[in-house]
Coordinates of C-alpha atoms in Angstrom, one line a residue:
X1152 CA -7.6 -126.8 262.5
X1153 CA -4.2 -127.8 261.5
X1154 CA -2.0 -124.7 262.4
X1155 CA 0.9 -126.0 260.6
X1156 CA -0.6 -126.6 257.1
X1157 CA -0.6 -124.2 254.3
X1158 CA -2.4 -124.9 251.1
X1159 CA -1.6 -123.5 247.7
X1160 CA -2.6 -123.7 243.9
X1161 CA -0.6 -126.8 242.8
X1162 CA 0.5 -129.4 241.8
X1163 CA 4.3 -129.0 242.9
X1164 CA 6.1 -126.8 240.8
X1165 CA 3.7 -123.8 240.4
X1166 CA 4.6 -120.0 240.5
X1167 CA 2.2 -120.0 243.5
X1168 CA 4.6 -122.8 245.4
X1169 CA 7.4 -120.6 244.5
X1170 CA 5.8 -117.3 246.0
X1171 CA 4.8 -119.2 249.1
X1172 CA 8.5 -120.5 249.7
X1173 CA 9.5 -116.8 249.8
X1174 CA 7.7 -116.5 253.1
X1175 CA 9.8 -117.1 256.3
X1176 CA 7.3 -119.2 257.8
X1177 CA 7.0 -121.6 254.9
X1178 CA 10.1 -123.5 256.3
X1179 CA 8.2 -124.5 259.3
X1180 CA 4.8 -125.5 257.8
X1181 CA 3.5 -128.4 255.8
X1182 CA 2.9 -127.2 252.4
X1183 CA 0.0 -129.0 250.5
X1184 CA -0.6 -128.5 246.8
X1185 CA -4.5 -128.4 245.9
X1186 CA -6.0 -128.9 242.4
X1187 CA -7.9 -125.5 242.2
X1188 CA -8.1 -122.1 244.0
X1189 CA -11.4 -122.8 245.6
X1190 CA -10.1 -126.1 246.9
X1191 CA -7.1 -124.4 248.5
X1192 CA -9.4 -121.9 250.1
X1193 CA -12.1 -124.6 251.1
X1194 CA -9.3 -126.2 252.9
X1195 CA -9.1 -123.1 255.1
X1196 CA -12.7 -122.8 255.7
X1197 CA -13.2 -126.3 256.8
X1198 CA -10.3 -126.2 259.1
X1199 CA -8.0 -128.5 257.2
X1200 CA -5.3 -125.7 256.9
X1201 CA -4.4 -122.6 258.6
X1202 CA -3.7 -120.4 255.5
X1203 CA -3.7 -120.7 251.8
X1204 CA -1.7 -118.9 249.4
X1205 CA -3.5 -118.0 245.9
X1206 CA -2.8 -115.6 242.9
X1207 CA -5.0 -112.7 242.8
X1208 CA -3.6 -110.4 240.1
X1209 CA -1.2 -110.3 237.1
X1210 CA 0.4 -107.2 235.8
X1211 CA -0.6 -108.3 232.2
X1212 CA -3.9 -110.2 232.5
X1213 CA -5.2 -108.3 235.6
X1214 CA -7.4 -109.8 238.3
X1215 CA -7.5 -113.6 238.8
X1216 CA -11.2 -114.2 238.7
X1217 CA -11.2 -117.6 240.5
X1218 CA -9.6 -116.0 243.6
X1219 CA -11.7 -112.7 243.4
X1220 CA -15.0 -114.8 242.9
X1221 CA -14.1 -117.0 245.9
X1222 CA -13.3 -114.3 248.4
X1223 CA -16.5 -112.5 247.5
X1224 CA -18.6 -115.4 248.1
X1225 CA -19.1 -118.2 250.4
X1226 CA -18.0 -118.3 254.1
X1227 CA -15.8 -115.0 254.7
X1228 CA -12.1 -115.2 254.7
X1229 CA -9.3 -112.5 255.3
X1230 CA -6.1 -111.7 253.6
X1231 CA -3.0 -111.3 255.9
X1232 CA -0.3 -110.6 253.5
X1233 CA 0.6 -110.5 249.8
X1234 CA 3.7 -111.7 247.6
X1235 CA 4.7 -110.1 244.5
X1236 CA 6.9 -112.4 242.2
X1237 CA 8.3 -111.6 239.0
X1238 CA 7.2 -114.0 236.1
X1239 CA 9.1 -115.4 233.1
X1240 CA 8.1 -118.7 231.5
X1241 CA 10.2 -121.5 230.2
X1242 CA 8.9 -123.8 227.5
X1243 CA 9.2 -127.3 229.0
X1244 CA 9.4 -130.5 226.9
X1245 CA 10.3 -134.1 227.1
X1246 CA 14.1 -134.5 226.8
X1247 CA 15.0 -134.8 223.1
X1248 CA 12.0 -132.8 221.8
X1249 CA 12.7 -130.2 218.9
X1250 CA 10.9 -126.8 218.6
X1251 CA 9.7 -128.1 214.9
X1252 CA 8.1 -131.1 216.6
X1253 CA 5.7 -129.0 219.0
X1254 CA 2.1 -129.2 217.7
X1255 CA 0.4 -128.8 221.0
X1256 CA 1.2 -126.6 224.0
X1257 CA -0.5 -125.9 227.5
X1258 CA -0.3 -123.8 230.5
X1259 CA -2.7 -121.7 232.8
X1260 CA -5.0 -119.5 231.0
X1261 CA -3.6 -116.4 232.8
X1262 CA -0.2 -117.5 231.2
X1263 CA -1.4 -117.4 227.6
X1264 CA -1.7 -113.5 227.1
X1265 CA 1.7 -113.3 228.6
X1266 CA 3.3 -115.5 225.7
X1267 CA 1.1 -115.0 223.0
X1268 CA 3.3 -113.0 220.8
X1269 CA 6.1 -115.3 221.5
X1270 CA 3.8 -118.2 220.3
X1271 CA 2.9 -116.3 217.1
X1272 CA 6.2 -115.8 216.2
X1273 CA 8.0 -119.2 217.0
X1274 CA 5.0 -121.7 217.0
X1275 CA 2.4 -120.1 214.9
X1276 CA 0.7 -123.4 214.1
X1277 CA 0.7 -124.9 217.6
X1278 CA -2.9 -125.4 219.4
X1279 CA -3.0 -124.1 222.9
X1280 CA -5.3 -125.9 225.5
X1281 CA -5.6 -124.5 228.9
X1282 CA -4.4 -126.7 232.0
X1283 CA -5.5 -126.1 235.8
X1284 CA -2.0 -124.5 236.4
X1285 CA 1.4 -124.2 234.7
X1286 CA 2.8 -127.1 236.8
X1287 CA -0.4 -129.3 235.8
X1288 CA 0.6 -128.6 232.3
X1289 CA 4.1 -129.7 232.8
X1290 CA 2.6 -132.8 234.4
X1291 CA 0.5 -133.3 231.2
X1292 CA 3.4 -133.0 229.2
X1293 CA 5.3 -135.6 231.1
X1294 CA 2.3 -138.0 230.6
X1295 CA 2.5 -137.3 226.9
X1296 CA -0.8 -135.5 226.5
X1297 CA 0.8 -132.4 225.2
X1298 CA 4.1 -131.6 223.3
X1299 CA 5.2 -128.6 225.5
X1300 CA 4.1 -126.5 228.4
X1301 CA 4.6 -123.0 229.5
X1302 CA 5.7 -123.0 233.2
X1303 CA 8.5 -122.0 235.6
X1304 CA 12.1 -123.2 234.7
X1305 CA 12.3 -124.6 238.2
X1306 CA 9.3 -127.1 237.3
X1307 CA 11.3 -129.0 234.9
X1308 CA 13.4 -131.3 237.3
X1309 CA 10.1 -132.2 239.2
X1310 CA 8.5 -133.4 236.2
X1311 CA 11.5 -134.8 234.3
X1312 CA 11.3 -132.4 231.5
X1313 CA 14.0 -129.8 230.0
X1314 CA 13.6 -126.1 229.4
X1315 CA 13.9 -125.9 225.5
X1316 CA 13.6 -122.1 225.7
X1317 CA 13.6 -119.8 228.9
X1318 CA 13.0 -116.4 229.8
X1319 CA 9.8 -116.2 227.8
X1320 CA 7.6 -113.1 228.3
X1321 CA 5.6 -110.6 226.1
X1322 CA 5.7 -107.9 228.6
X1323 CA 9.0 -106.9 230.6
X1324 CA 8.7 -106.8 234.2
X1325 CA 5.7 -108.9 234.4
X1326 CA 4.6 -109.7 237.9
X1327 CA 1.8 -111.8 239.8
X1328 CA 0.5 -110.7 243.1
X1329 CA -0.6 -113.7 245.7
X1330 CA -2.4 -113.4 248.9
X1331 CA -2.0 -115.3 252.1
X1332 CA -5.6 -116.1 253.1
X1333 CA -6.8 -117.3 256.4
X1334 CA -10.1 -117.2 258.7
X1335 CA -11.2 -113.9 259.8
X1336 CA -9.5 -112.4 262.8
X1337 CA -8.0 -109.1 264.3
X1338 CA -5.9 -107.6 261.4
X1339 CA -2.2 -107.1 262.3
X1340 CA -1.1 -103.7 263.5
X1341 CA -0.5 -101.0 260.9
X1342 CA 3.1 -100.7 259.4
X1343 CA 2.6 -97.3 257.8
X1344 CA 2.7 -99.2 254.2
X1345 CA -0.6 -101.1 254.1
X1346 CA -3.3 -102.0 251.9
X1347 CA -7.1 -102.6 252.5
X1348 CA -9.2 -104.8 250.5
X1349 CA -13.0 -105.0 250.4
X1350 CA -15.8 -106.2 248.0
X1351 CA -18.9 -103.9 247.7
X1352 CA -22.4 -104.3 246.3
X1353 CA -24.4 -101.5 244.7
X1354 CA -27.9 -101.1 246.2
X1355 CA -29.2 -100.3 242.8
X1356 CA -27.9 -99.5 239.3
X1357 CA -28.5 -95.8 238.4
X1358 CA -26.6 -93.0 236.9
X1359 CA -23.6 -91.9 239.1
X1360 CA -24.0 -95.1 241.3
X1361 CA -20.4 -96.1 241.0
X1362 CA -19.2 -92.4 241.5
X1363 CA -21.3 -92.4 244.8
X1364 CA -19.2 -95.5 246.0
X1365 CA -15.8 -93.9 244.9
X1366 CA -16.6 -90.6 246.5
X1367 CA -16.4 -92.4 249.9
X1368 CA -12.7 -92.8 249.4
X1369 CA -11.8 -89.5 247.4
X1370 CA -13.3 -87.1 249.9
X1371 CA -11.2 -88.6 252.6
X1372 CA -8.0 -88.7 250.7
X1373 CA -7.8 -92.6 250.3
X1374 CA -6.0 -93.6 247.2
X1375 CA -7.4 -96.6 245.1
X1376 CA -5.0 -99.2 243.9
X1377 CA -7.3 -101.8 242.3
X1378 CA -10.8 -101.4 241.1
X1379 CA -12.6 -104.5 239.4
X1380 CA -16.0 -105.2 238.8
X1381 CA -17.4 -108.8 238.9
X1382 CA -20.7 -110.3 237.8
X1383 CA -22.9 -111.5 241.2
X1384 CA -24.5 -114.4 239.1
X1385 CA -27.7 -112.5 239.6
X1386 CA -28.4 -111.5 236.0
X1387 CA -26.8 -109.3 233.3
X1388 CA -25.9 -105.8 234.9
X1389 CA -25.4 -107.0 238.3
X1390 CA -22.0 -106.4 239.5
X1391 CA -19.8 -106.2 242.6
X1392 CA -16.7 -104.3 242.9
X1393 CA -13.4 -105.6 244.4
X1394 CA -11.2 -102.7 245.6
X1395 CA -7.8 -102.3 247.1
X1396 CA -7.2 -99.1 248.9
X1397 CA -4.0 -97.5 250.2
X1398 CA -3.8 -97.7 254.1
X1399 CA -5.1 -99.6 257.1
X1400 CA -8.6 -99.9 258.4
X1401 CA -7.5 -98.5 261.8
X1402 CA -6.4 -95.2 259.8
X1403 CA -9.3 -92.8 260.4
X1404 CA -9.7 -91.9 256.7
X1405 CA -9.8 -95.5 255.6
X1406 CA -12.2 -96.6 258.4
X1407 CA -14.6 -93.6 257.9
X1408 CA -14.5 -94.4 254.1
X1409 CA -15.7 -98.0 254.9
X1410 CA -18.5 -96.8 257.3
X1411 CA -19.6 -94.5 254.6
X1412 CA -19.9 -97.5 252.2
X1413 CA -21.6 -99.5 254.7
X1414 CA -24.3 -96.8 255.0
X1415 CA -25.1 -96.8 251.1
X1416 CA -24.2 -100.5 250.2
X1417 CA -26.3 -103.4 250.7
X1418 CA -23.2 -105.5 251.7
X1419 CA -19.6 -104.5 252.3
X1420 CA -17.2 -107.5 252.8
X1421 CA -14.0 -106.6 254.3
X1422 CA -11.3 -108.7 253.2
X1423 CA -8.4 -107.4 255.4
X1424 CA -5.7 -104.9 255.9
X1425 CA -2.1 -106.2 255.4
X1426 CA 1.3 -104.9 254.6
X1427 CA 2.1 -104.0 250.9
X1428 CA 4.7 -106.3 249.3
X1429 CA 8.1 -104.6 248.7
X1430 CA 7.2 -101.4 250.3
X1431 CA 8.4 -99.8 253.4
X1432 CA 6.7 -97.1 255.6
X1433 CA 9.4 -94.7 254.2
X1434 CA 8.4 -95.3 250.7
X1435 CA 4.9 -94.1 251.3
X1436 CA 4.0 -90.4 250.4
X1437 CA 2.5 -88.2 252.9
X1438 CA -1.4 -88.3 253.2
X1439 CA -3.2 -85.5 251.8
X1440 CA -3.7 -82.3 253.8
X1441 CA -6.9 -82.8 256.0
X1442 CA -6.9 -86.5 256.0
X1443 CA -4.4 -87.5 258.6
X1444 CA -5.6 -89.2 261.9
X1445 CA -4.5 -86.0 263.7
X1446 CA -6.8 -84.0 261.4
X1447 CA -9.9 -86.4 262.0
X1448 CA -9.2 -86.1 265.6
X1449 CA -9.1 -82.4 265.7
X1450 CA -12.1 -82.0 263.5
X1451 CA -14.0 -84.2 266.0
X1452 CA -12.9 -82.4 269.0
X1453 CA -14.3 -79.3 267.3
X1454 CA -17.6 -81.0 266.9
X1455 CA -17.8 -82.0 270.4
X1456 CA -17.0 -78.4 271.6
X1457 CA -19.8 -77.1 269.4
X1458 CA -22.1 -79.6 270.7
X1459 CA -21.4 -78.7 274.3
X1460 CA -21.6 -75.1 273.7
X1461 CA -18.0 -74.4 274.3
X1462 CA -16.2 -71.9 272.3

């Protein structure tokens, strides 16, 4: 395995690359762009890279399905950290292009919902076609296949384009969350501001089935930060659920919630416990009464005394 190589959703000039370069270790790694999320993750699976950074959630469009589906299937991988990047688009064109001359535009499918209102207001007749990534859209504009691309302003220089319009976003404070994914290993020690990710499958579809799964978290005071259903590919109505929970697998409340899920689910895939981006331990509120590690230890000690016949 190449311990010095990180892959990411390319080509050069993507928001994913910008997010990856915010990590201190990126300065000492070989950063290799890949054509797709599956390609970036497969490089980790087959040992060509130590880790991959891929988008997983957008504050406007929700979960990035390609990443969620890849993490839910195939050889297991694990999330080790996350990066949250503010997102604003620029309209990149070949030098000299006027707004009135733009008839075709491109960008990543996740970008379209974030610029839809702007397009309707300024380019109502332009035809949108999706690209593999925003930077790939910029490359296609460079090649003359489209008139304009929505991408990060920083991609303009890479592809010999100019930013005709900047700071485009329908929703203020739009963000995308990226995850650094590697092969499974022992999770890093808890920081006090952590997140645990899993994918779970229902044993059978029945009234209250999802409630039963969620109660494993609720009764232990574990707050959920993401819940998204994804089809399993085994027919209409068959779903798995991607879940982000507040806390670390070493926290008793989180560990026992996962054990509870394992008892009632045919499969639980642990995707990792890792630090929350931009959150310090002091920013996290206290756990609910009765759900701290000390509370679990006290309850366990009480049960042992009862079993031993001690008062």
